[in-house]
Coordinates of C-alpha atoms in Angstrom, one line a residue:
X1 CA 0.0 0.0 0.0
X2 CA 2.8 2.4 0.9
X3 CA 4.5 1.7 -2.4
X4 CA 1.4 2.9 -4.3
X5 CA 0.7 5.9 -2.0
X6 CA 4.1 7.7 -2.4
X7 CA 4.1 7.9 -6.2
X8 CA 0.5 9.2 -6.1
X9 CA 1.4 11.9 -3.6
X10 CA 4.3 13.0 -5.9
X11 CA 2.2 13.0 -9.0
X12 CA -0.6 14.9 -7.3
X13 CA 1.9 17.4 -5.9
X14 CA 3.5 17.9 -9.3
X15 CA 0.1 18.5 -10.9
X16 CA -0.9 21.0 -8.2
X17 CA 2.4 22.9 -8.6
X18 CA 2.0 23.1 -12.4
X19 CA -1.6 24.2 -11.9
X20 CA -0.4 27.1 -9.7
X21 CA 1.5 28.7 -12.5
X22 CA -0.9 31.4 -13.7
X23 CA 1.0 32.5 -16.7
X24 CA 3.3 30.8 -19.3
X25 CA 6.7 32.1 -20.3
X26 CA 5.3 33.7 -23.4
X27 CA 2.4 35.3 -21.5
X28 CA 4.9 36.8 -19.1
X29 CA 7.1 38.1 -21.8
X30 CA 4.2 39.6 -23.7
X31 CA 2.2 40.7 -20.7
X32 CA 0.3 44.0 -20.9
X33 CA -0.2 44.2 -17.1
X34 CA -3.1 46.7 -17.4
X35 CA -5.0 44.3 -19.7
X36 CA -4.2 41.3 -17.5
X37 CA -5.5 43.1 -14.5
X38 CA -8.6 44.2 -16.4
X39 CA -9.2 40.5 -17.5
X40 CA -8.8 39.3 -13.9
X41 CA -11.1 42.1 -12.6
X42 CA -13.7 41.4 -15.2
X43 CA -13.8 37.7 -14.1
X44 CA -14.0 38.7 -10.4
X45 CA -10.8 37.1 -9.5
X46 CA -9.4 37.9 -6.0
X47 CA -6.4 40.3 -5.5
X48 CA -4.3 37.3 -4.5
X49 CA -4.2 36.1 -8.1
X50 CA -1.6 38.8 -8.8
X51 CA 0.9 37.0 -6.6
X52 CA 0.5 33.9 -8.7
X53 CA 1.3 36.0 -11.8
X54 CA 4.3 37.5 -10.1
X55 CA 5.6 34.0 -9.0
X56 CA 5.0 32.6 -12.6
X57 CA 6.9 35.5 -14.2
X58 CA 9.8 35.7 -11.8
X59 CA 10.8 32.2 -13.0
X60 CA 11.2 33.8 -16.5
X61 CA 13.0 36.9 -15.2
X62 CA 10.0 39.1 -16.0
X63 CA 9.0 41.9 -13.6
X64 CA 5.3 42.3 -12.9
X65 CA 3.9 45.9 -13.2
X66 CA 1.9 46.1 -10.0
X67 CA 0.5 49.6 -10.6
X68 CA -0.7 48.9 -14.1
X69 CA -2.1 45.5 -13.1
X70 CA -4.2 46.9 -10.2
X71 CA -5.4 49.9 -12.3
X72 CA -6.6 47.4 -14.9
X73 CA -8.1 45.2 -12.3
X74 CA -10.0 48.1 -10.7
X75 CA -11.4 49.0 -14.2
X76 CA -12.3 45.4 -14.8
X77 CA -14.2 45.1 -11.6
X78 CA -16.5 47.9 -12.9
X79 CA -17.6 45.3 -15.5
X80 CA -17.9 42.5 -13.0
X81 CA -19.6 44.2 -10.1
X82 CA -22.9 44.9 -11.8
X83 CA -26.5 43.8 -10.9
X84 CA -26.7 41.7 -14.1
X85 CA -23.4 40.0 -13.6
X86 CA -24.3 39.4 -9.9
X87 CA -27.5 37.8 -11.0
X88 CA -25.7 35.6 -13.5
X89 CA -23.1 34.6 -11.0
X90 CA -25.7 33.7 -8.5
X91 CA -28.0 31.9 -11.0
X92 CA -25.2 29.6 -12.0
X93 CA -24.2 28.8 -8.5
X94 CA -20.8 30.6 -8.6
X95 CA -19.2 31.8 -5.4
X96 CA -18.6 35.4 -4.7
X97 CA -15.0 36.2 -3.6
X98 CA -15.8 39.6 -2.1
X99 CA -13.9 41.5 -4.7
X100 CA -16.3 44.3 -5.5
X101 CA -15.4 47.8 -4.1
X102 CA -17.9 49.1 -1.6
X103 CA -19.5 51.5 -4.0
X104 CA -20.4 48.6 -6.4
X105 CA -20.9 45.8 -4.0
X106 CA -24.5 46.5 -2.9
X107 CA -25.7 46.5 -6.5
X108 CA -23.7 43.3 -7.3
X109 CA -25.0 41.5 -4.2
X110 CA -28.6 42.5 -4.9
X111 CA -28.4 40.7 -8.2
X112 CA -26.3 37.9 -6.8
X113 CA -28.9 37.2 -4.1
X114 CA -31.8 37.1 -6.6
X115 CA -29.7 34.9 -8.8
X116 CA -29.0 32.5 -5.9
X117 CA -32.7 32.2 -5.3
X118 CA -33.2 31.2 -9.0
X119 CA -30.3 28.7 -8.7
X120 CA -31.7 27.1 -5.6
X121 CA -35.2 27.0 -7.1
X122 CA -33.9 25.3 -10.3
X123 CA -31.9 22.8 -8.2
X124 CA -35.1 21.9 -6.3
X125 CA -36.8 21.3 -9.7
X126 CA -33.9 19.2 -11.0
X127 CA -33.9 17.1 -7.8
X128 CA -37.6 16.5 -8.1
X129 CA -37.3 15.6 -11.8
X130 CA -34.5 13.2 -10.9
X131 CA -36.7 11.6 -8.2
X132 CA -39.6 11.3 -10.6
X133 CA -37.4 9.5 -13.1
X134 CA -36.2 7.1 -10.4
X135 CA -39.7 6.4 -9.2
X136 CA -40.9 5.8 -12.8
X137 CA -38.0 3.3 -13.3
X138 CA -38.9 1.5 -10.0
X139 CA -42.6 1.3 -11.1
X140 CA -41.7 -0.1 -14.5
X141 CA -39.4 -2.7 -12.8
X142 CA -42.0 -3.8 -10.4
X143 CA -44.7 -3.9 -13.1
X144 CA -42.4 -6.2 -15.1
X145 CA -42.0 -8.4 -12.1
X146 CA -45.7 -8.3 -11.4
X147 CA -46.5 -10.2 -14.6
X148 CA -43.6 -12.7 -14.3
X149 CA -44.6 -16.3 -14.1
X150 CA -42.1 -16.8 -11.3
X151 CA -43.9 -14.5 -8.8
X152 CA -46.2 -16.0 -6.3
X153 CA -49.6 -14.6 -5.5
X154 CA -48.3 -13.2 -2.2
X155 CA -45.4 -11.5 -3.9
X156 CA -47.8 -10.0 -6.5
X157 CA -49.9 -8.5 -3.7
X158 CA -46.7 -7.0 -2.2
X159 CA -45.6 -5.7 -5.6
X160 CA -49.1 -4.1 -6.2
X161 CA -48.9 -2.4 -2.8
X162 CA -45.4 -1.1 -3.5
X163 CA -46.5 0.2 -6.9
X164 CA -49.4 2.0 -5.3
X165 CA -47.1 3.6 -2.8
X166 CA -44.7 4.7 -5.6
X167 CA -47.6 6.0 -7.6
X168 CA -48.7 8.2 -4.7
X169 CA -45.1 9.5 -4.3
X170 CA -45.0 10.1 -8.1
X171 CA -48.2 12.2 -8.0
X172 CA -47.1 14.1 -5.0
X173 CA -43.8 15.1 -6.7
X174 CA -45.7 16.0 -9.9
X175 CA -47.9 18.3 -7.8
X176 CA -44.8 19.8 -6.1
X177 CA -43.1 20.3 -9.5
X178 CA -46.2 22.0 -10.9
X179 CA -46.2 24.4 -7.9
X180 CA -42.5 25.2 -8.2
X181 CA -42.9 25.8 -11.9
X182 CA -45.6 28.4 -11.3
X183 CA -43.3 30.5 -9.1
X184 CA -41.9 33.5 -11.0
X185 CA -38.2 33.6 -10.4
X186 CA -37.5 36.6 -12.7
X187 CA -38.0 39.3 -10.0

């Protein structure tokens, strides 16, 4: 067991270290630090990402332009920290890294909060639809058994009872789904 564990640890460590490099050599050599900051800000990346860029570029003897980067990042955050983007981030279940400046954060968080409600609403629907599918498969499986010649009369009675119980669950979920689908999540 130990012989297998150590190579796995080394491989995992190497992959993680390679994954930490935020920029390639060419990206470092050709970096427009303002544009790089703008891109990171527009994507809502945290300030700490800059240190990853610095570390990646130091390996290639390239000096990061901190002032240009953070000026670009601040400008990029203006694009990220909007109501619409907050809504989109929340709706798709993204995490907020608390990157928005205070003058933009309230607007972003208002959209984010509403988007999260839509996200959770849609997850409930998806979970119920998944449960419906599973119940339907269980019913079909039991119905198939019900008409099998190898099943005794007592087993048939049990199968019929189980099918009725599953049918009640199915109808309850359909009703819940109908109610959830009536809820307007746009506001």
